[in-house]
GROMACS .gro file of C-alpha atoms in nm:
model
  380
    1UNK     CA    1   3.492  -2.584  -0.477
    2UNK     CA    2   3.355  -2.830  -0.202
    3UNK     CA    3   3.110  -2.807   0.072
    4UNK     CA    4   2.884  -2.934   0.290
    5UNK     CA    5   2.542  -2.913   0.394
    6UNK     CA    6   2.251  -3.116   0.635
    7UNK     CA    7   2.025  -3.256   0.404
    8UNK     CA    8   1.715  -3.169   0.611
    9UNK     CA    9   1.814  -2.812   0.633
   10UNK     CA   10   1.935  -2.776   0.233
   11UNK     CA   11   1.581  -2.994   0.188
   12UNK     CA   12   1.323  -2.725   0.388
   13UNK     CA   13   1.519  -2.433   0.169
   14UNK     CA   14   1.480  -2.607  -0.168
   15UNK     CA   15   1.079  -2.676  -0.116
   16UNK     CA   16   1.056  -2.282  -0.079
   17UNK     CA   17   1.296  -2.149  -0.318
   18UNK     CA   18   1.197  -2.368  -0.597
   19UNK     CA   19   0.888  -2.194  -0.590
   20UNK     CA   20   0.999  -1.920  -0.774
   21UNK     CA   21   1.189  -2.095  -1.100
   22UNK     CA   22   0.965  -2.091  -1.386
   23UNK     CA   23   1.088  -2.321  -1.660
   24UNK     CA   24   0.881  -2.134  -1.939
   25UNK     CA   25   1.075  -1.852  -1.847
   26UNK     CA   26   1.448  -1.798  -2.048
   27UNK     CA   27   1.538  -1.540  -1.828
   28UNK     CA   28   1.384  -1.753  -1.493
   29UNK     CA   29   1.685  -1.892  -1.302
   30UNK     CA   30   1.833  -2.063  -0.936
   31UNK     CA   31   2.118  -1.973  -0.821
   32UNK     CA   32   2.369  -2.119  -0.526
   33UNK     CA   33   2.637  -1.860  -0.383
   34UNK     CA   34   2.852  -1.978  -0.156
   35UNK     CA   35   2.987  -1.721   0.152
   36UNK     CA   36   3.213  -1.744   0.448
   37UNK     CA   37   3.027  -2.044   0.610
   38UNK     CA   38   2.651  -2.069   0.441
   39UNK     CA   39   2.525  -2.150   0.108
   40UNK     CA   40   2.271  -1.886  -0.039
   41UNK     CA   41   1.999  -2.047  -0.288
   42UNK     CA   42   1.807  -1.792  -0.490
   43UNK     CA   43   1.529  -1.824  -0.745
   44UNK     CA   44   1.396  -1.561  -0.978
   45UNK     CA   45   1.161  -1.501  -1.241
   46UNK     CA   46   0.956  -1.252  -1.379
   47UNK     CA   47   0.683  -1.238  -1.133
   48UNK     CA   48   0.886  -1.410  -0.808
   49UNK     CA   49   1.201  -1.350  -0.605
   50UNK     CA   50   1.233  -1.601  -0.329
   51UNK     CA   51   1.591  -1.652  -0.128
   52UNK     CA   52   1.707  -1.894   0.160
   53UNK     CA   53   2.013  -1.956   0.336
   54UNK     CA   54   2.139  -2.245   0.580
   55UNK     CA   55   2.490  -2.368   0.725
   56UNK     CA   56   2.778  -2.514   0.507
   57UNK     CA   57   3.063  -2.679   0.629
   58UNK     CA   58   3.367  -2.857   0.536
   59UNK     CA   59   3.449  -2.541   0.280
   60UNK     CA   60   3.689  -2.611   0.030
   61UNK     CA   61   3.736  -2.287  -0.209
   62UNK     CA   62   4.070  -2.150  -0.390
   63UNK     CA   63   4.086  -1.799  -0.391
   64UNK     CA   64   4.033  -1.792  -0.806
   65UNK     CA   65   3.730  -1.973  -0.799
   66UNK     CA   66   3.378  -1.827  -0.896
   67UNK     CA   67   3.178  -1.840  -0.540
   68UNK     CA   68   2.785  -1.785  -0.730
   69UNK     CA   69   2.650  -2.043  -1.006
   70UNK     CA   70   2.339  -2.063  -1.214
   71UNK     CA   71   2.231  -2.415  -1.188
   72UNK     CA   72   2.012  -2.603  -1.386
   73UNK     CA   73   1.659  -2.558  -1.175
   74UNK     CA   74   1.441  -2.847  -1.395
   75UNK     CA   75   1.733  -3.114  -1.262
   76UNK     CA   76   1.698  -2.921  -0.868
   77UNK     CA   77   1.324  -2.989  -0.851
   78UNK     CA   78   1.410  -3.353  -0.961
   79UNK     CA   79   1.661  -3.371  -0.709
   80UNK     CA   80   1.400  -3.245  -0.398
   81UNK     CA   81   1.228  -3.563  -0.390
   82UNK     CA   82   1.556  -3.780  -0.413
   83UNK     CA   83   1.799  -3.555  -0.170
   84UNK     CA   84   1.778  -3.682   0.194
   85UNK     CA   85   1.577  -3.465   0.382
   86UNK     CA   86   1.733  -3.596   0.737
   87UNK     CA   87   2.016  -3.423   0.946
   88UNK     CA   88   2.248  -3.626   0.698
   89UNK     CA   89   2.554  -3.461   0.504
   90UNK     CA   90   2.488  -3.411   0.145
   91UNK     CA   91   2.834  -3.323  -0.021
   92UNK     CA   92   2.859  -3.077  -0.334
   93UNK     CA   93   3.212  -3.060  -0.569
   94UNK     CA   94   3.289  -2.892  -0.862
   95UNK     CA   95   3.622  -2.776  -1.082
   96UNK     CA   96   3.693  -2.607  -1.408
   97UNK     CA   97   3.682  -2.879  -1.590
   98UNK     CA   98   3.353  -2.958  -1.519
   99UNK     CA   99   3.036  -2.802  -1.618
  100UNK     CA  100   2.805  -2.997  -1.315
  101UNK     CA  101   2.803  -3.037  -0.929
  102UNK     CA  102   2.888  -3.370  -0.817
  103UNK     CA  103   2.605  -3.402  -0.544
  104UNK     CA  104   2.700  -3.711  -0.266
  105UNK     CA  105   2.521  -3.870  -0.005
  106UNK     CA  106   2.606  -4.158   0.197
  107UNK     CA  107   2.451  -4.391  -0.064
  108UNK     CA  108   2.455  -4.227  -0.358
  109UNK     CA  109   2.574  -3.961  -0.679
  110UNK     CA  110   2.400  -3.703  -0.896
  111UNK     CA  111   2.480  -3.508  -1.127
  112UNK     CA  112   2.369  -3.103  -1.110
  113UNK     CA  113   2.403  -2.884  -1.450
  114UNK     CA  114   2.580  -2.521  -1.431
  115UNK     CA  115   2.442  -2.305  -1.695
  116UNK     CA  116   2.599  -1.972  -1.817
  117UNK     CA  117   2.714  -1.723  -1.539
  118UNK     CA  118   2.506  -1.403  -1.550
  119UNK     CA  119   2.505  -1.174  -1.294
  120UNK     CA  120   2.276  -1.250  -1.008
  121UNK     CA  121   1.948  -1.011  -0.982
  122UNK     CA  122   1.962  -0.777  -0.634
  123UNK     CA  123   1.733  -0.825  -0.332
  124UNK     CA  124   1.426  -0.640  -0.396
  125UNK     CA  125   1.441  -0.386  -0.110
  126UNK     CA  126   1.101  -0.407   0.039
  127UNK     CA  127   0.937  -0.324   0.414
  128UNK     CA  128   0.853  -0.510   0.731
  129UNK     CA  129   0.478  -0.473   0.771
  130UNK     CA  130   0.275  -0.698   1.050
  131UNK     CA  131   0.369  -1.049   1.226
  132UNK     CA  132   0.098  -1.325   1.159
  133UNK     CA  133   0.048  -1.698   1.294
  134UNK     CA  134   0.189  -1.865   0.976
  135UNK     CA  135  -0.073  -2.132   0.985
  136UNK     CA  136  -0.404  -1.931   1.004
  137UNK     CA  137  -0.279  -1.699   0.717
  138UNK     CA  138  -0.196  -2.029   0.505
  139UNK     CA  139  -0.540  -2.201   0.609
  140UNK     CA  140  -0.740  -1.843   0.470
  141UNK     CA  141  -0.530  -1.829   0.147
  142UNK     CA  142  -0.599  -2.212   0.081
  143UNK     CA  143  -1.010  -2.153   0.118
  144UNK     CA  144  -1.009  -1.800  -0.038
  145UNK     CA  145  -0.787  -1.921  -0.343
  146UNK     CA  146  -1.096  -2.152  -0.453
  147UNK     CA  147  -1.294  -1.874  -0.531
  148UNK     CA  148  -1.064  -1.648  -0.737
  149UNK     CA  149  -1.131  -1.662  -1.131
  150UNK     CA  150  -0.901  -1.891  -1.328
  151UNK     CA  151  -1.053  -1.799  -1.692
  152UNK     CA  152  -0.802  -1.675  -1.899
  153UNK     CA  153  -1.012  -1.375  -1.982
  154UNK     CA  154  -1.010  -1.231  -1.659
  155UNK     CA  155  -0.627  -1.217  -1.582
  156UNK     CA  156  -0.580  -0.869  -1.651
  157UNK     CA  157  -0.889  -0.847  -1.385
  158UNK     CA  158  -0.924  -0.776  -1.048
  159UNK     CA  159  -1.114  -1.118  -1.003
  160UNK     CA  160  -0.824  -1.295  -1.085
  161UNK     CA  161  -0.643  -1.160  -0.747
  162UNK     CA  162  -0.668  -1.190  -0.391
  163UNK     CA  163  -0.678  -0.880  -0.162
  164UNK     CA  164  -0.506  -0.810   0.105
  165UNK     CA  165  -0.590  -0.592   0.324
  166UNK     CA  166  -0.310  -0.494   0.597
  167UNK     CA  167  -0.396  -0.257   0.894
  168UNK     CA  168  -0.231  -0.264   1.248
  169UNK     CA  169  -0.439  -0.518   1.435
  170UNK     CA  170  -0.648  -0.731   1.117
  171UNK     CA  171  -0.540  -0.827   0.801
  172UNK     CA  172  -0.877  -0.915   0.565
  173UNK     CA  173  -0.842  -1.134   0.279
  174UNK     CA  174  -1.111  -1.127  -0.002
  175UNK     CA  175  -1.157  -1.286  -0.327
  176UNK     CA  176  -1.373  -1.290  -0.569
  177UNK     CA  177  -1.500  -1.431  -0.946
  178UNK     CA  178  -1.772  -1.210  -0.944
  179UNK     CA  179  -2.051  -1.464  -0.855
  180UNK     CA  180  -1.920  -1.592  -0.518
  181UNK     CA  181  -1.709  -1.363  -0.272
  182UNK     CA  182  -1.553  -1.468   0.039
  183UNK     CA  183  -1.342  -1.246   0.295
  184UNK     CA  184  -1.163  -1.336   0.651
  185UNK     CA  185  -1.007  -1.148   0.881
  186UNK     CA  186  -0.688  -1.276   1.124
  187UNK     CA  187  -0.498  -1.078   1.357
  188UNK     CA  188  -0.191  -0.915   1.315
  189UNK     CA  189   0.095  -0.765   1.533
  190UNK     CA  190   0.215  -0.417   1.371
  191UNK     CA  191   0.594  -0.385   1.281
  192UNK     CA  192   0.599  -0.066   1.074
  193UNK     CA  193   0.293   0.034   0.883
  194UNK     CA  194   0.214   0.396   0.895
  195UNK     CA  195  -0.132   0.370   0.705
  196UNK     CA  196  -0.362   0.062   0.572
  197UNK     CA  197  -0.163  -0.129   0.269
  198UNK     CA  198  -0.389  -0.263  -0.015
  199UNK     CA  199  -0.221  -0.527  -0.213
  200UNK     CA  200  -0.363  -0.739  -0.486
  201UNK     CA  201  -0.204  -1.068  -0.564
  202UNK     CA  202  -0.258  -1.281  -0.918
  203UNK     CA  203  -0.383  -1.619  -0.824
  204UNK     CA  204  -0.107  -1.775  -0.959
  205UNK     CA  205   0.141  -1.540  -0.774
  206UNK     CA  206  -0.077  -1.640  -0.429
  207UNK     CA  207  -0.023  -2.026  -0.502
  208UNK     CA  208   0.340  -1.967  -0.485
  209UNK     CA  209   0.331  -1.795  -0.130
  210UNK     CA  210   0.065  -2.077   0.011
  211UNK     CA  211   0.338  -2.320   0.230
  212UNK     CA  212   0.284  -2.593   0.527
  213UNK     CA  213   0.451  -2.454   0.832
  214UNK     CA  214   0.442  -2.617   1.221
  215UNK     CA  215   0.212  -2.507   1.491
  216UNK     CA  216   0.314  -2.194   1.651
  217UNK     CA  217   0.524  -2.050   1.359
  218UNK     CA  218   0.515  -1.683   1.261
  219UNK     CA  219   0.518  -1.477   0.938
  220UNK     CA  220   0.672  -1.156   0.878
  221UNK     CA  221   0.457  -0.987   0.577
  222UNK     CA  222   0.656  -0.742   0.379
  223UNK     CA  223   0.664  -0.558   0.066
  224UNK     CA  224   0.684  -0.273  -0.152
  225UNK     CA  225   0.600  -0.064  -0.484
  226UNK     CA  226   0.595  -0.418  -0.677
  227UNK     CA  227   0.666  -0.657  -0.459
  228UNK     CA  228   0.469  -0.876  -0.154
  229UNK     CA  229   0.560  -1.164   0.043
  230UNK     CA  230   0.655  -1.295   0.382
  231UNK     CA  231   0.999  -1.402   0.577
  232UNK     CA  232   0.957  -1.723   0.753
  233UNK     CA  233   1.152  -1.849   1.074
  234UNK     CA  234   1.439  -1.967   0.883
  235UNK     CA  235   1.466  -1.605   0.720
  236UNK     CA  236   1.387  -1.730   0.410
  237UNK     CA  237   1.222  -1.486   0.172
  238UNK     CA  238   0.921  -1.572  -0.053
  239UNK     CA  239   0.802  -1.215  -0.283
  240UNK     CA  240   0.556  -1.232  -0.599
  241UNK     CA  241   0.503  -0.929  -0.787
  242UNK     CA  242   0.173  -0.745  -0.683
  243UNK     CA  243  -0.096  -0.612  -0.971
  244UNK     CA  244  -0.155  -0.231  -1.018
  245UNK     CA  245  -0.521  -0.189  -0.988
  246UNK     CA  246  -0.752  -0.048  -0.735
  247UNK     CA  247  -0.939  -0.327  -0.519
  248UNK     CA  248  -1.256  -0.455  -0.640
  249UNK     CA  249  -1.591  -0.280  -0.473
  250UNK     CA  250  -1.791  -0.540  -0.333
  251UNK     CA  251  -2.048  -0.332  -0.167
  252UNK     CA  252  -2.270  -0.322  -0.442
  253UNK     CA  253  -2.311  -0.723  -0.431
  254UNK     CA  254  -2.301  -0.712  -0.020
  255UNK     CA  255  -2.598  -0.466  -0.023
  256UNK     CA  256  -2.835  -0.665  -0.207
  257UNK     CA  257  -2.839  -0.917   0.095
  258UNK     CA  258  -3.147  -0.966   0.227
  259UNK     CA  259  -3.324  -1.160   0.575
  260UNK     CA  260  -3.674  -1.289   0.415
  261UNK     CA  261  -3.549  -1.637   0.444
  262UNK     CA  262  -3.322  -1.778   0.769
  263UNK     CA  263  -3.205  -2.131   0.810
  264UNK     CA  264  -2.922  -2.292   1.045
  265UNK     CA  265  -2.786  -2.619   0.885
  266UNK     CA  266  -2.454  -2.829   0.967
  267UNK     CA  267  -2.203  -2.778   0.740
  268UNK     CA  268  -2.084  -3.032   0.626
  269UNK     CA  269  -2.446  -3.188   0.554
  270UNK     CA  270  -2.500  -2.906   0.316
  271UNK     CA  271  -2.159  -2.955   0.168
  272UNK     CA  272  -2.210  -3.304   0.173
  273UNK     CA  273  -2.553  -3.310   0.002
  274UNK     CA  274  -2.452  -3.090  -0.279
  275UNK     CA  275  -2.157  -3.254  -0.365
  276UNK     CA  276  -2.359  -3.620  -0.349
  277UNK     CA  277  -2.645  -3.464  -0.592
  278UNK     CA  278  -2.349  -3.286  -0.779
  279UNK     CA  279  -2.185  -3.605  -0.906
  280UNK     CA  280  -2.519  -3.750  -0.992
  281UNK     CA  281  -2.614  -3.464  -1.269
  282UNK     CA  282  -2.266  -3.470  -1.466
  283UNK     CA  283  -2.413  -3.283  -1.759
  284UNK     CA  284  -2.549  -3.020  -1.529
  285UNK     CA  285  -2.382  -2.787  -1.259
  286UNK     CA  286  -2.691  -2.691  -1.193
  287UNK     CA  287  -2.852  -2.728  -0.796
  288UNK     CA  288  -3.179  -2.662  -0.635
  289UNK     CA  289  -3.242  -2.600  -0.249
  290UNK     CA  290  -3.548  -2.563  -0.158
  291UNK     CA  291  -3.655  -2.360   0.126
  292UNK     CA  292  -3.984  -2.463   0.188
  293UNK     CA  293  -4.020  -2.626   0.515
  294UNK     CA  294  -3.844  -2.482   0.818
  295UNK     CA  295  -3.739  -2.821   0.955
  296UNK     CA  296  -3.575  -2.933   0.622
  297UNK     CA  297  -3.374  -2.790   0.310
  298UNK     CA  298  -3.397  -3.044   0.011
  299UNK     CA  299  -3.069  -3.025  -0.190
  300UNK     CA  300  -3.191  -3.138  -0.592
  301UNK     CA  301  -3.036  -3.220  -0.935
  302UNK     CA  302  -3.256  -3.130  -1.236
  303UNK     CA  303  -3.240  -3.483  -1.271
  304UNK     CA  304  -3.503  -3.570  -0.970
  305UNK     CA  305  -3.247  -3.698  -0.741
  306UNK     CA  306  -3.226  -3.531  -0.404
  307UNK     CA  307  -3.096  -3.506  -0.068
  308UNK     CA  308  -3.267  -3.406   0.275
  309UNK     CA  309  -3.086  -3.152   0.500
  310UNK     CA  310  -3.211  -3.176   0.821
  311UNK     CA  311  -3.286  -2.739   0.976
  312UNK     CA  312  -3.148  -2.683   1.308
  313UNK     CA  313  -3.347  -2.363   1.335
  314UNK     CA  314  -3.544  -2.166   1.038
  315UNK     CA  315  -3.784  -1.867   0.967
  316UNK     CA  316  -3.912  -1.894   0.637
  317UNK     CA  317  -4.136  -1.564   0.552
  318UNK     CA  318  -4.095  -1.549   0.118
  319UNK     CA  319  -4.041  -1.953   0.075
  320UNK     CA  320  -3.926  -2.080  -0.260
  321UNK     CA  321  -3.655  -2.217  -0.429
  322UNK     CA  322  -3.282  -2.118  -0.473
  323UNK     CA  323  -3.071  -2.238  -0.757
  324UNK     CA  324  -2.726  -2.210  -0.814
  325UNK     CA  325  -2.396  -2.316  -0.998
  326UNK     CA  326  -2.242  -2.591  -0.785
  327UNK     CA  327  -1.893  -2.473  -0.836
  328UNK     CA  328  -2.008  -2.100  -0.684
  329UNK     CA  329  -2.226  -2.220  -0.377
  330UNK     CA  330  -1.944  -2.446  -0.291
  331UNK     CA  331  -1.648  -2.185  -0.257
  332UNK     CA  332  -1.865  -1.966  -0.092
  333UNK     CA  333  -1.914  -2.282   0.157
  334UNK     CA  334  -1.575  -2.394   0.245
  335UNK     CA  335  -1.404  -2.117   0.415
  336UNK     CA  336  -1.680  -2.101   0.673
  337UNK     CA  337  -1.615  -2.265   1.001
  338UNK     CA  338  -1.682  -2.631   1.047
  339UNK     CA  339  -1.993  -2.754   1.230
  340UNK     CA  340  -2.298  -2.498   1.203
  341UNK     CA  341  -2.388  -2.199   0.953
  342UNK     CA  342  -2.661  -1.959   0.887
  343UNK     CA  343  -2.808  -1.928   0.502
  344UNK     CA  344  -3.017  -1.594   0.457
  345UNK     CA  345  -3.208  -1.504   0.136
  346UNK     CA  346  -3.443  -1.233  -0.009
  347UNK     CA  347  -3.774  -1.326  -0.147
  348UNK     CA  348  -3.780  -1.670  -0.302
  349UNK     CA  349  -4.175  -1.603  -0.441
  350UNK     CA  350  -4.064  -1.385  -0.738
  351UNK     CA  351  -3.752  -1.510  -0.943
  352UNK     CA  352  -3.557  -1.190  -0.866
  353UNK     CA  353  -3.175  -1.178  -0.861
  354UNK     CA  354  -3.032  -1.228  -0.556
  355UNK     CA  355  -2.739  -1.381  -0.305
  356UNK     CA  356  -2.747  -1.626  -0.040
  357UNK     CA  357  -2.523  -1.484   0.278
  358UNK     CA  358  -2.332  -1.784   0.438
  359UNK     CA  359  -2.302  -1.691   0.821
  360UNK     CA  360  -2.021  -1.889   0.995
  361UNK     CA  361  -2.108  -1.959   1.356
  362UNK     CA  362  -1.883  -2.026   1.630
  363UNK     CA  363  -1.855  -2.303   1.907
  364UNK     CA  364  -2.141  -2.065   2.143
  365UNK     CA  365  -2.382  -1.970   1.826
  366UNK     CA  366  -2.230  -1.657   1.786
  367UNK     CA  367  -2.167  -1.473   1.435
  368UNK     CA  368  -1.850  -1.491   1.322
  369UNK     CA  369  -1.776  -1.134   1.253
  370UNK     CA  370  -1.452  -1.181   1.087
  371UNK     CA  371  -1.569  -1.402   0.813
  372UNK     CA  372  -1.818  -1.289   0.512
  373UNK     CA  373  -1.950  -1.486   0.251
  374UNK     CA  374  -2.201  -1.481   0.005
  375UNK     CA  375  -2.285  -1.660  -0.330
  376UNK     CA  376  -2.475  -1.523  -0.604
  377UNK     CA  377  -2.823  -1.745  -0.667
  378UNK     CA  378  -2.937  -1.825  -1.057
  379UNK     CA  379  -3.225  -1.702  -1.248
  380UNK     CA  380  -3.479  -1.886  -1.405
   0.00000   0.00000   0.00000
């Protein structure tokens, strides 16, 4: 068998497909089958099925030749970084009495392993749901992903997942670790969805599906039973298996929001400030801000060291201080929009439980209705 492909075309596939080899897995494999006049890489494991297809030429196959192998996917993702990734051919040989692809470019050879033939795992069978703007879904899954729980406790959880929520016009993201949530809505173009979809995705499982894609591009979600994922412009197909549990009901956290306490700040100031006093208390995640002044938050380490935020606009009726984990009031922070954002607290006199809702503004001042975010303050 020989062939031929681009090297920025098999070099695009690869970065997706790859995605979905797991090396800890025995049973995880990639897998090149070569048709009439394209090459078809696949990638499977237990959680992922992701598969891509682009032009081959220069075919050179005898009719008793095996047209699928199982390649050696630890040596592939190796070979991602090496391969050209301009419109350059990249040649690909092998015979019976080798167990490798020969791999050639202009300037050099590689070497590709073929491990045992097994019989190639079908296409999962799965829906078109909604068209979205490739680029705002990726840029909500990046923030969002920050907040879902990573303790290996909570993986059987549902604040190890993201949700997705899928209607007609909005799709709204949430995720949670039960002490800072986060949700954003983006709009959506129906393709076939006869009611709402509720999906829940494993952290890990999200990771694979989060991609860089150019301005303009567009997603097609789609899914099933067990299955959720997107096809991209180049019809390649990205899936990760989805979690069987009900979505997680926020509204008891949500409804404990209170307007006692209202400031406007910048941003990244506030981001800025926290992260600055942050560094400075290494043995201690622990911030203060203290809303005590309507012109001013201070942003404190329980070390004395402390930053001024200057208060665009602030009504301050139960003043006090706010303290929270670092880690928590910054992923509730970074999905909001850039530039300025509302804070609103309960009654800071007493010590009580409570959250701090992050407003995201808009260019005009507006609420942004489409994005919610709160953080959960400390005690004590």
């Amino acid at each position: 068998m020989k062939f031929k492909v681009k090297g920025n075309e098999f070099s695009n596939i690869l970065n997706t497909v790859i995605k979905g080899f797991d090396s800890k897995e025995d049973n995880s494999y990639v897998a090149f089958e070569l048709g009439k006049d394209e090459l078809i890489v696949t990638s499977r494991s237990r959680s992922s099925f992701f598969k891509g297809e682009l032009k081959a030429h220069s075919i050179e196959l005898d009719p008793e030749e095996p047209t699928v192998y199982h390649v050696d996917g630890v040596k592939l993702k190796q070979l991602i970084s090496i391969l050209p990734s301009a419109p350059v051919d990249v040649s690909f040989e092998i015979n019976d009495s080798t167990r490798s692809f020969t791999i050639r470019t202009v300037a050099s050879k590689y070497k590709l392993p073929v491990l045992s033939q097994t019989p190639l795992a079908p296409v999962p069978k799965v829906e078109e749901y909604i068209t979205v703007d490739a680029n705002e879904l990726m840029t909500v899954i990046k923030d969002l992903i920050k907040i879902v729980s990573t303790d290996p406790s909570t993986q059987e959880h549902q604040i190890s997942c993201m949700h997705f929520n899928i209607n007609e016009e909005l799709v709204k993201l949430s995720a949670t670790d039960s002490y800072a949530l986060g949700s954003k809505k983006i709009e959506c173009s129906k393709i076939n969805l006869e009611n709402k979809k509720d999906v829940l995705i494993r952290h890990s499982e999200v990771n694979l599906l989060s991609s860089t894609f150019s301005t303009g591009e567009t997603l097609t979600i789609v899914g099933s039973d067990t299955m959720f994922g997107y096809i991209d412009e180049n019809n390649t197909l990205s899936l990760v298996g989805v979690i069987n549990m009900e979505p997680l009901d926020t509204r008891q956290i949500e409804a404990i929001t209170q307007k006692d306490n209202v400031v406007v700040v910048d941003k990244d100031e506030l981001k800025s400030a926290i992260e600055i006093v942050d560094k400075l208390s290494p043995k201690d995640e622990t911030i203060d801000i203290d809303f005590t002044e309507e012109d001013v938050l201070r942003v404190s380490n329980r070390y004395g060291d402390y930053i001024d935020v200057n208060v665009t606009e602030g009504e301050l009726n139960s003043p006090g201080t706010a303290s929270f984990a670092t880690s928590v009031i910054l992923k509730a922070i970074n999905p909001a929009n850039n530039g300025p954002l509302r804070l609103e607290l309960g009654d800071l006199t007493d010590g009580s439980p409570g959250v701090v809702r992050i407003v995201s503004l808009q260019a005009d001042g507006s609420d942004d209705d489409k994005t919610s975010l709160l953080a959960t303050r400390m005690v004590g």
